Short mmCIF file of C-alpha atoms in Angstrom, two decimals:
data_model
loop_
_atom_site.label_atom_id
_atom_site.label_comp_id
_atom_site.label_asym_id
_atom_site.label_seq_id
_atom_site.Cartn_x
_atom_site.Cartn_y
_atom_site.Cartn_z
CA MET A 1480 89.62 -38.08 5.69
CA SER A 1481 86.85 -35.45 5.78
CA LYS A 1482 85.80 -34.01 9.11
CA LEU A 1483 83.22 -36.19 10.90
CA PRO A 1484 79.82 -34.43 11.19
CA ASN A 1485 78.58 -33.36 14.58
CA ILE A 1486 76.42 -36.48 14.95
CA VAL A 1487 74.84 -35.74 18.31
CA LYS A 1488 73.76 -32.29 17.14
CA GLN A 1489 72.48 -33.88 13.95
CA PHE A 1490 70.13 -35.99 16.09
CA PHE A 1491 68.19 -32.90 17.07
CA SER A 1492 68.62 -30.56 14.12
CA ASP A 1493 67.44 -33.10 11.55
CA LEU A 1494 64.66 -34.74 13.55
CA GLN A 1495 62.45 -31.69 13.22
CA GLN A 1496 62.58 -32.02 9.43
CA VAL A 1497 62.29 -35.81 9.15
CA VAL A 1498 58.96 -37.13 7.85
CA LEU A 1499 57.41 -40.41 8.89
CA MET A 1500 58.95 -43.32 7.07
CA GLU A 1501 55.62 -44.93 6.24
CA GLU A 1502 54.47 -41.85 4.27
CA HIS A 1503 57.66 -40.72 2.53
CA THR A 1504 59.99 -43.71 2.40
CA ASN A 1505 60.58 -43.40 -1.35
CA LYS A 1506 61.63 -39.76 -1.00
CA ALA A 1507 63.75 -40.25 2.14
CA ILE A 1508 65.49 -43.46 1.03
CA LYS A 1509 66.17 -43.80 -2.69
CA ASP A 1510 68.26 -46.93 -2.41
CA ASP A 1511 66.02 -50.04 -2.64
CA TYR A 1512 68.35 -51.99 -0.40
CA LEU A 1513 68.19 -49.40 2.37
CA GLN A 1514 64.43 -49.14 1.95
CA ASN A 1515 63.89 -52.87 2.39
CA TYR A 1516 66.52 -53.23 5.09
CA PHE A 1517 65.28 -50.42 7.30
CA GLY A 1518 61.60 -50.93 6.55
CA SER A 1519 61.55 -54.59 7.61
CA LEU A 1520 63.57 -53.87 10.72
CA ALA A 1521 61.77 -50.70 11.84
CA LYS A 1522 58.33 -52.21 11.38
CA TYR A 1523 58.74 -54.47 14.40
CA HIS A 1524 61.55 -53.02 16.47
CA PRO A 1525 60.41 -51.78 19.92
CA ASP A 1526 63.08 -49.10 20.24
CA LEU A 1527 63.86 -45.81 18.54
CA LEU A 1528 65.70 -46.42 15.24
CA LEU A 1529 67.49 -43.77 13.22
CA LEU A 1530 68.96 -44.39 9.77
CA PHE A 1531 71.93 -42.23 8.73
CA SER A 1532 73.68 -41.83 5.44
CA PRO A 1533 77.48 -42.31 5.51
CA LYS A 1534 77.75 -38.50 5.53
CA GLY A 1535 75.76 -38.21 8.76
CA LYS A 1536 72.36 -37.12 7.43
CA ILE A 1537 69.29 -38.65 9.03
CA LEU A 1538 67.34 -40.51 6.32
CA SER A 1539 64.51 -41.97 8.36
CA GLN A 1540 63.31 -43.08 11.79
CA ASN A 1541 60.63 -45.41 13.14
CA LYS A 1542 59.51 -43.09 15.94
CA THR A 1543 59.33 -39.42 16.65
CA ASN A 1544 59.40 -39.61 20.44
CA LEU A 1545 63.00 -38.54 21.03
CA TYR A 1546 61.81 -35.15 22.24
CA HIS A 1547 59.36 -36.77 24.64
CA LEU A 1548 62.21 -38.88 25.96
CA ILE A 1549 64.16 -35.84 27.17
CA GLY A 1550 61.26 -33.51 27.94
CA TYR A 1551 61.74 -30.89 25.21
CA LYS A 1552 59.11 -30.10 22.58
CA THR A 1553 61.05 -27.79 20.25
CA ILE A 1554 64.63 -27.76 19.05
CA GLU A 1555 65.09 -24.19 20.27
CA GLU A 1556 64.76 -25.36 23.87
CA ILE A 1557 67.58 -27.89 23.66
CA ASN A 1558 71.08 -27.13 24.89
CA ILE A 1559 73.24 -30.11 23.93
CA LYS A 1560 75.93 -29.28 26.49
CA LYS A 1561 73.38 -29.34 29.31
CA ILE A 1562 71.82 -32.72 28.55
CA ILE A 1563 74.79 -34.75 27.28
CA PRO A 1564 78.01 -34.99 29.34
CA ARG A 1565 81.14 -34.13 27.39
CA ASP A 1566 82.59 -37.64 27.64
CA SER A 1567 79.36 -39.20 26.35
CA TYR A 1568 79.25 -36.66 23.52
CA ARG A 1569 82.74 -37.66 22.38
CA LEU A 1570 81.90 -41.33 22.84
CA LEU A 1571 78.95 -41.09 20.45
CA ARG A 1572 80.96 -39.23 17.83
CA GLU A 1573 83.68 -41.87 17.96
CA ALA A 1574 81.09 -44.68 17.79
CA PHE A 1575 79.70 -43.26 14.54
CA ARG A 1576 83.21 -43.03 13.15
CA LYS A 1577 83.81 -46.70 13.95
CA ALA A 1578 80.48 -47.67 12.40
CA LEU A 1579 81.65 -46.03 9.17
CA ASN A 1580 84.60 -48.43 9.37
CA ARG A 1581 82.13 -51.38 9.54
CA GLU A 1582 82.37 -51.91 13.32
CA HIS A 1583 79.34 -52.69 15.47
CA ILE A 1584 79.43 -50.42 18.53
CA GLN A 1585 77.14 -50.22 21.57
CA HIS A 1586 77.38 -47.77 24.48
CA ASP A 1587 75.29 -47.18 27.58
CA VAL A 1588 75.21 -43.47 28.43
CA ALA A 1589 73.43 -41.31 30.99
CA ILE A 1590 71.93 -37.94 30.00
CA TRP A 1591 69.73 -35.36 31.72
CA ASN A 1592 66.20 -34.47 30.65
CA LYS A 1593 64.57 -31.06 31.00
CA GLN A 1594 63.72 -31.77 34.65
CA GLN A 1595 67.39 -32.62 35.32
CA GLU A 1596 66.47 -36.25 35.85
CA ILE A 1597 68.95 -38.91 34.79
CA ILE A 1598 67.94 -41.02 31.79
CA ASN A 1599 69.93 -44.13 30.95
CA LEU A 1600 70.11 -44.98 27.27
CA SER A 1601 71.57 -47.89 25.36
CA ILE A 1602 72.74 -46.67 21.93
CA SER A 1603 73.88 -49.14 19.26
CA PHE A 1604 75.65 -48.12 16.03
CA ILE A 1605 75.30 -50.75 13.30
CA PRO A 1606 76.75 -50.40 9.79
CA VAL A 1607 74.33 -51.27 6.97
CA LEU A 1608 76.14 -53.27 4.30
CA LYS A 1609 74.98 -54.12 0.83
CA ASP A 1610 76.36 -57.35 -0.62
CA LYS A 1611 78.46 -57.70 2.58
CA HIS A 1612 80.95 -55.06 1.45
CA ASP A 1613 79.32 -51.83 0.30
CA LEU A 1614 78.60 -49.45 3.25
CA VAL A 1615 75.32 -47.68 2.46
CA GLY A 1616 74.38 -46.27 5.87
CA VAL A 1617 74.48 -46.53 9.65
CA CYS A 1618 71.51 -47.67 11.76
CA ILE A 1619 71.37 -46.25 15.31
CA ILE A 1620 69.16 -47.95 17.89
CA VAL A 1621 68.25 -45.96 21.04
CA ARG A 1622 66.70 -47.82 23.95
CA ASN A 1623 65.46 -46.22 27.17
CA LEU A 1624 66.72 -48.33 30.07
CA THR A 1625 65.17 -46.12 32.74
CA THR A 1626 61.52 -47.10 32.51
CA TYR A 1627 59.49 -49.71 30.72
CA LYS A 1628 56.34 -48.34 29.09
CA ASN A 1629 53.84 -50.08 26.91
CA VAL A 1630 55.62 -53.35 27.62
CA TYR A 1631 52.89 -55.64 26.37
CA ALA A 1632 52.34 -53.86 23.03
CA GLU A 1633 56.05 -53.62 22.29
CA ARG A 1634 56.75 -57.21 23.24
CA LYS A 1635 53.88 -58.36 20.99
CA LYS A 1636 55.80 -56.75 18.14
CA LEU A 1637 58.87 -58.65 19.25
CA GLU A 1638 56.93 -61.93 19.25
CA HIS A 1639 55.76 -61.37 15.70
CA ALA A 1640 59.22 -60.27 14.60
CA LEU A 1641 60.83 -63.40 16.02
CA GLU A 1642 58.26 -65.62 14.29
CA ASN A 1643 59.09 -63.99 10.95
CA THR A 1644 62.79 -63.45 11.45
CA SER A 1645 64.66 -62.85 8.25
CA ASP A 1646 68.38 -63.39 7.86
CA SER A 1647 69.09 -59.66 8.06
CA TYR A 1648 66.94 -59.18 11.16
CA GLN A 1649 68.45 -62.18 12.91
CA SER A 1650 71.90 -60.81 12.12
CA MET A 1651 70.85 -57.48 13.59
CA ILE A 1652 69.62 -59.13 16.81
CA ASP A 1653 72.87 -61.05 17.16
CA HIS A 1654 74.81 -57.80 17.06
CA LEU A 1655 72.74 -56.20 19.83
CA HIS A 1656 74.06 -56.43 23.37
CA ILE A 1657 70.85 -57.97 24.68
CA GLY A 1658 69.75 -61.56 25.05
CA ILE A 1659 66.55 -62.73 23.31
CA TRP A 1660 65.04 -66.17 23.69
CA LYS A 1661 61.93 -68.16 22.75
CA THR A 1662 60.73 -71.51 24.09
CA GLU A 1663 57.83 -73.85 23.36
CA LEU A 1664 55.81 -74.28 26.55
CA SER A 1665 54.42 -77.80 25.98
CA THR A 1666 57.76 -79.45 25.19
CA GLY A 1667 60.21 -77.03 26.80
CA LYS A 1668 62.07 -76.95 23.48
CA VAL A 1669 64.25 -73.91 22.91
CA MET A 1670 63.18 -72.26 19.67
CA TYR A 1671 65.69 -69.41 19.62
CA VAL A 1672 68.62 -68.05 21.66
CA SER A 1673 70.41 -64.91 20.50
CA LYS A 1674 74.15 -64.32 20.63
CA GLY A 1675 73.55 -61.74 23.35
CA MET A 1676 72.53 -64.53 25.75
CA GLU A 1677 75.92 -66.11 25.21
CA GLU A 1678 77.68 -62.82 26.01
CA ILE A 1679 75.63 -62.12 29.14
CA PHE A 1680 75.81 -65.59 30.69
CA SER A 1681 79.28 -66.46 29.34
CA ILE A 1682 78.21 -69.92 28.20
CA PRO A 1683 77.87 -71.23 24.61
CA ARG A 1684 74.50 -70.93 22.90
CA GLU A 1685 74.68 -74.62 22.08
CA THR A 1686 74.61 -75.36 25.81
CA MET A 1687 71.45 -73.28 26.21
CA TYR A 1688 69.78 -75.03 23.31
CA GLN A 1689 70.46 -78.36 25.01
CA ASN A 1690 69.52 -77.24 28.54
CA PHE A 1691 67.90 -73.82 28.67
CA HIS A 1692 67.28 -74.02 32.43
CA ILE A 1693 71.03 -73.91 33.07
CA TRP A 1694 70.76 -70.12 33.47
CA GLU A 1695 68.60 -70.64 36.58
CA LYS A 1696 71.63 -72.15 38.32
CA MET A 1697 73.50 -68.88 37.75
CA ILE A 1698 71.06 -66.73 39.70
CA HIS A 1699 72.61 -65.15 42.77
CA PRO A 1700 71.51 -67.08 45.90
CA ASP A 1701 70.03 -63.92 47.46
CA ASP A 1702 67.80 -63.37 44.40
CA GLU A 1703 66.86 -66.97 43.64
CA GLU A 1704 63.61 -67.03 45.64
CA ILE A 1705 62.14 -63.90 44.05
CA VAL A 1706 63.15 -65.03 40.54
CA GLN A 1707 61.47 -68.41 41.01
CA SER A 1708 58.29 -66.73 42.20
CA ARG A 1709 58.27 -64.52 39.08
CA LEU A 1710 58.77 -67.58 36.86
CA LYS A 1711 55.65 -69.15 38.38
CA GLU A 1712 53.72 -66.04 37.39
CA LEU A 1713 55.09 -66.30 33.85
CA TYR A 1714 53.96 -69.93 33.51
CA LYS A 1715 50.50 -68.80 34.63
CA GLY A 1716 50.38 -66.49 31.63
CA ASN A 1717 51.40 -63.20 33.27
CA ILE A 1718 53.94 -60.70 31.94
CA VAL A 1719 57.05 -60.61 34.13
CA GLN A 1720 59.54 -57.76 34.58
CA HIS A 1721 62.29 -57.89 37.17
CA ARG A 1722 65.98 -57.39 37.74
CA TYR A 1723 68.40 -59.59 39.62
CA ARG A 1724 72.01 -60.66 39.88
CA ILE A 1725 73.71 -63.57 38.19
CA ILE A 1726 77.10 -65.22 38.50
CA SER A 1727 78.04 -65.79 34.87
CA GLY A 1728 79.97 -68.72 33.49
CA ASP A 1729 83.31 -66.92 33.94
CA GLY A 1730 82.52 -66.08 37.58
CA THR A 1731 81.61 -62.41 36.97
CA LEU A 1732 78.82 -60.89 39.07
CA LYS A 1733 76.32 -59.08 36.84
CA TRP A 1734 73.05 -57.21 37.20
CA VAL A 1735 70.43 -58.00 34.54
CA THR A 1736 66.91 -56.91 33.67
CA ASP A 1737 64.63 -59.71 32.58
CA GLU A 1738 61.38 -59.10 30.68
CA ALA A 1739 59.35 -62.11 29.64
CA ILE A 1740 55.88 -62.50 28.13
CA PRO A 1741 53.57 -65.41 27.35
CA TYR A 1742 52.34 -65.98 23.79
CA TYR A 1743 48.80 -67.15 23.03
CA ASN A 1744 47.75 -68.66 19.70
CA LYS A 1745 44.52 -67.76 17.87
CA LYS A 1746 42.61 -70.26 20.02
CA GLY A 1747 43.69 -68.45 23.17
CA GLU A 1748 46.05 -71.23 24.21
CA LEU A 1749 49.36 -70.43 25.89
CA THR A 1750 51.96 -71.99 23.57
CA HIS A 1751 55.26 -70.10 23.79
CA LEU A 1752 57.32 -67.89 26.07
CA PHE A 1753 59.44 -64.97 24.89
CA GLY A 1754 62.08 -63.05 26.83
CA MET A 1755 64.62 -60.26 26.63
CA ILE A 1756 67.57 -59.99 29.03
CA LYS A 1757 69.87 -56.97 29.30
CA ASP A 1758 73.14 -56.60 31.20
CA ILE A 1759 72.68 -53.43 33.30
CA THR A 1760 75.76 -53.79 35.49
CA LEU A 1761 77.32 -50.62 34.10
CA ASP A 1762 74.04 -48.74 34.55
CA ILE A 1763 73.83 -49.79 38.20
CA GLU A 1764 77.43 -48.78 38.83
CA THR A 1765 76.95 -45.45 37.02
CA GLN A 1766 73.78 -44.72 38.97
CA GLU A 1767 75.53 -45.49 42.24
CA GLN A 1768 78.43 -43.24 41.26
CA LEU A 1769 76.13 -40.36 40.26
CA THR A 1770 74.19 -40.74 43.51
CA TYR A 1771 77.44 -40.65 45.45
CA LEU A 1772 78.71 -37.55 43.63
CA ALA A 1773 75.38 -35.82 44.27
CA ASN A 1774 75.80 -36.25 48.02
CA TYR A 1775 79.55 -36.31 48.66
CA ASP A 1776 82.47 -34.00 47.98
CA ALA A 1777 84.71 -35.48 45.28
CA LEU A 1778 87.91 -34.05 46.79
CA THR A 1779 87.60 -35.04 50.46
CA ASN A 1780 84.90 -37.75 50.17
CA LEU A 1781 83.01 -35.96 52.94
CA PRO A 1782 79.26 -35.30 52.79
CA ASN A 1783 78.55 -32.16 50.75
CA HIS A 1784 76.11 -29.26 51.20
CA ARG A 1785 73.13 -31.24 49.89
CA ASN A 1786 73.88 -34.12 52.22
CA LEU A 1787 74.30 -31.68 55.11
CA ARG A 1788 70.94 -30.06 54.47
CA ASN A 1789 69.18 -33.42 54.67
CA LYS A 1790 71.10 -34.21 57.85
CA LEU A 1791 70.07 -30.96 59.54
CA ILE A 1792 66.43 -31.40 58.52
CA HIS A 1793 66.48 -34.87 60.05
CA LEU A 1794 68.08 -33.63 63.28
CA CYS A 1795 65.61 -30.75 63.61
CA GLU A 1796 62.69 -33.18 63.29
CA TYR A 1797 63.93 -36.05 65.45
CA SER A 1798 66.53 -34.70 67.94
CA ASN A 1799 65.82 -32.84 71.16
CA HIS A 1800 69.09 -30.99 71.01
CA PHE A 1801 72.32 -30.87 69.01
CA ALA A 1802 75.22 -28.52 68.32
CA VAL A 1803 76.69 -27.35 65.02
CA LEU A 1804 80.31 -26.23 64.66
CA CYS A 1805 81.18 -24.25 61.53
CA ILE A 1806 84.94 -24.49 60.91
CA HIS A 1807 86.55 -21.91 58.63
CA ILE A 1808 90.14 -21.92 57.31
CA ASP A 1809 91.25 -18.28 57.57
CA ASP A 1810 92.92 -16.63 54.55
CA PHE A 1811 92.52 -19.79 52.48
CA GLN A 1812 91.77 -17.93 49.25
CA GLN A 1813 94.97 -15.88 49.50
CA LEU A 1814 96.97 -19.05 50.17
CA ASN A 1815 95.27 -20.79 47.26
CA HIS A 1816 96.12 -17.99 44.83
CA ALA A 1817 99.69 -17.62 46.11
CA LEU A 1818 100.74 -21.30 46.09
CA GLY A 1819 98.35 -22.80 43.55
CA TYR A 1820 95.16 -24.81 43.60
CA LYS A 1821 96.89 -28.18 43.79
CA LEU A 1822 98.53 -27.29 47.08
CA GLY A 1823 95.23 -25.80 48.26
CA ASP A 1824 93.50 -29.11 47.50
CA LYS A 1825 96.09 -31.00 49.51
CA LEU A 1826 95.54 -28.62 52.42
CA LEU A 1827 91.80 -29.31 52.32
CA ILE A 1828 92.43 -33.07 52.25
CA TYR A 1829 94.82 -32.71 55.19
CA THR A 1830 92.27 -30.67 57.14
CA ALA A 1831 89.52 -33.26 56.47
CA LYS A 1832 91.76 -36.08 57.74
CA GLN A 1833 92.63 -34.15 60.91
CA LEU A 1834 88.99 -33.43 61.65
CA LYS A 1835 88.07 -37.08 61.09
CA LYS A 1836 90.64 -38.09 63.72
CA ILE A 1837 89.03 -35.98 66.42
CA LEU A 1838 85.39 -36.56 65.40
CA PRO A 1839 83.33 -38.32 68.12
CA GLU A 1840 81.82 -41.72 67.40
CA LYS A 1841 78.36 -40.39 66.41
CA GLY A 1842 79.60 -37.05 65.11
CA TYR A 1843 78.93 -35.88 61.54
CA LEU A 1844 81.48 -34.02 59.37
CA ALA A 1845 80.76 -32.31 56.05
CA ARG A 1846 82.51 -29.92 53.67
CA THR A 1847 80.09 -27.12 52.84
CA SER A 1848 82.22 -24.79 50.69
CA SER A 1849 85.75 -24.40 49.37
CA HIS A 1850 87.27 -23.77 52.82
CA THR A 1851 84.46 -24.42 55.30
CA PHE A 1852 83.67 -27.61 57.19
CA LEU A 1853 80.78 -28.35 59.51
CA ILE A 1854 80.43 -30.77 62.42
CA THR A 1855 77.22 -31.79 64.20
CA LEU A 1856 77.28 -33.17 67.75
CA GLN A 1857 74.35 -34.90 69.40
CA ASN A 1858 75.68 -36.67 72.45
CA TYR A 1859 77.07 -33.95 74.71
CA SER A 1860 76.36 -33.28 78.36
CA THR A 1861 76.84 -29.51 78.56
CA LYS A 1862 77.63 -26.61 76.25
CA LYS A 1863 81.01 -26.39 77.95
CA THR A 1864 81.77 -29.84 76.50
CA VAL A 1865 81.12 -28.48 73.01
CA HIS A 1866 83.31 -25.44 73.62
CA THR A 1867 86.11 -27.70 74.85
CA PHE A 1868 85.79 -29.80 71.72
CA ALA A 1869 86.10 -26.62 69.60
CA GLU A 1870 89.31 -25.71 71.45
CA ASP A 1871 90.68 -29.19 70.74
CA ILE A 1872 90.07 -28.60 67.03
CA ILE A 1873 91.96 -25.31 67.10
CA ASN A 1874 94.83 -27.00 68.93
CA LEU A 1875 95.10 -29.54 66.09
CA PHE A 1876 96.36 -26.77 63.82
CA GLU A 1877 98.53 -24.75 66.23
CA HIS A 1878 101.74 -26.25 64.84
CA PRO A 1879 103.10 -25.50 61.34
CA ILE A 1880 102.40 -28.13 58.68
CA THR A 1881 104.46 -29.17 55.64
CA ILE A 1882 102.93 -29.80 52.22
CA ASN A 1883 105.07 -30.11 49.07
CA GLU A 1884 108.09 -28.84 51.02
CA TYR A 1885 106.17 -25.69 52.01
CA ASN A 1886 105.98 -24.94 55.73
CA PHE A 1887 103.13 -22.73 56.80
CA HIS A 1888 100.76 -22.08 59.67
CA ILE A 1889 96.99 -22.02 59.24
CA ASN A 1890 94.42 -20.42 61.51
CA ILE A 1891 91.03 -21.91 62.20
CA SER A 1892 87.89 -19.97 63.13
CA ILE A 1893 84.91 -21.80 64.64
CA GLY A 1894 81.31 -20.67 65.07
CA ILE A 1895 78.91 -22.66 67.26
CA SER A 1896 75.10 -22.88 67.19
CA PHE A 1897 72.82 -24.87 69.47
CA PHE A 1898 69.43 -26.37 68.71
CA PRO A 1899 66.80 -25.41 69.83
CA GLU A 1900 68.29 -22.35 71.56
CA ASP A 1901 69.42 -20.68 68.32
CA GLY A 1902 66.33 -21.70 66.32
CA ASP A 1903 63.61 -24.16 67.28
CA ASN A 1904 62.69 -25.29 63.73
CA LYS A 1905 64.54 -26.17 60.56
CA GLU A 1906 63.62 -22.91 58.77
CA HIS A 1907 64.90 -20.61 61.53
CA PHE A 1908 67.88 -22.78 62.35
#
C-alpha cells in the first residue's frame, strides 16, 4: 500500500490554489458522477465541504472560509503543529485512510485558532461511491460547533434541501452524526426523521414517525421547563437555538444542541417546522477537561500558576489581610537528575498529599513550579500563628521517607509574605 498523503497539511496547502466550484467545476472535477454528486450536495449544505480524490488531492469545496475559521489569512502564517493537537492530527489521517476503505467516519476535534482560542469542529469523512462499488473520492464535511452564525440563512438552505432531497443526499444525511427532522404544523405529521435522530435518542425511527413528541419525555427534568418555553417560541414562528440534556432510550445522559426554524409558504403562512439536533456530550466533556487542565496541575491535581494568580488578585481586592507561604523543596533538581524523573514525580505527589493533610479548612494550596508550592492563609489571629504553621510544615518532613525502596531525607525552605504589609495592592504584592 502506498504511503497515505499528509491529509491535514493538504487541507491548507491546496486550499490556496482551489478555485470556486461554481466557476471551474468542469476543470476541477472531470468525472461526471463526481460533478453531479458534489454539486447537488454542496449547493445546499450549510457546512464546509471538501472533495478529495482517492490520492488525497483537493478537487473542490463549497466555501473558502476555512482560513477565517482559524484566524489566519495566508498559508505562510499557519503552523499545523500549533493549531492541531498531535492526537487529533493522527486521528484525521486515520479517518481518511478508513474512508478509502469505504468506511464512514466522524470525529469531533478541538483545535486552536490564531488567538489561541479553542474551536470545536465536527469532521465527517464520507466515501463517494459510483455504482455502489467504485470509490471515486472522499467528501469531508467540517462543521463549526463553537458558534452559530448566519443561522437563518443556512437553515433556509436546509429547508430547501430537505424539500428536494434526492436519494444520494438523503443517504448522505443518514450517514451524518446529527439528527434532522421535519414536521407539518397543521396536522403534526412527521415528514422526515434522519437516522441520526435514532442514534442520538436511542429509539427506532419508526417510533418517532408514530409519536414524534416522545423525545420530549426524554428531556432531563432540570431542563424541561426551559425547553418547553423555547418550543412555545418556535410555534409562534421564532427561530430557536438551545442546548439541554436528555436521558436517551438506553439510559445514557447526553448533552445536545437543538436548532429549529419555522417554514413559511409563499403566502406567508407558517406550515412546517425543521430542526437539527447534535450530540455534543463529547464536546462538553472535552471543554471541561481543557478548562481543568488550564487551571490545575496534571501531576498533583493542585491549582496551577494561572489559578494562583486569579486567587491572589481576588484576595488583594476583597480581603483585609492574608498570608502567603512559599514552600520550596531544597536540592530537588539534583535529586531528580540522580534518581530519575519518575521518582521525582512521586516525591512531588507525596509532598502535595502531606501539605493537604495540614492545610487549614479555608486554606489554599497550589503548585507553582516544578518544586515549589504555595499556601494562602486568611483566618489567622497573629503573625506568630502563621510562623507556627510554617514550623509544623517543616516538621512534616523531618523524618526520612521511602519511595521505590529509596530512603532519603528532604529539606523544606519556606518564605512568608503578609498582605498588606509587604505590598498593599496586587501589582506590588
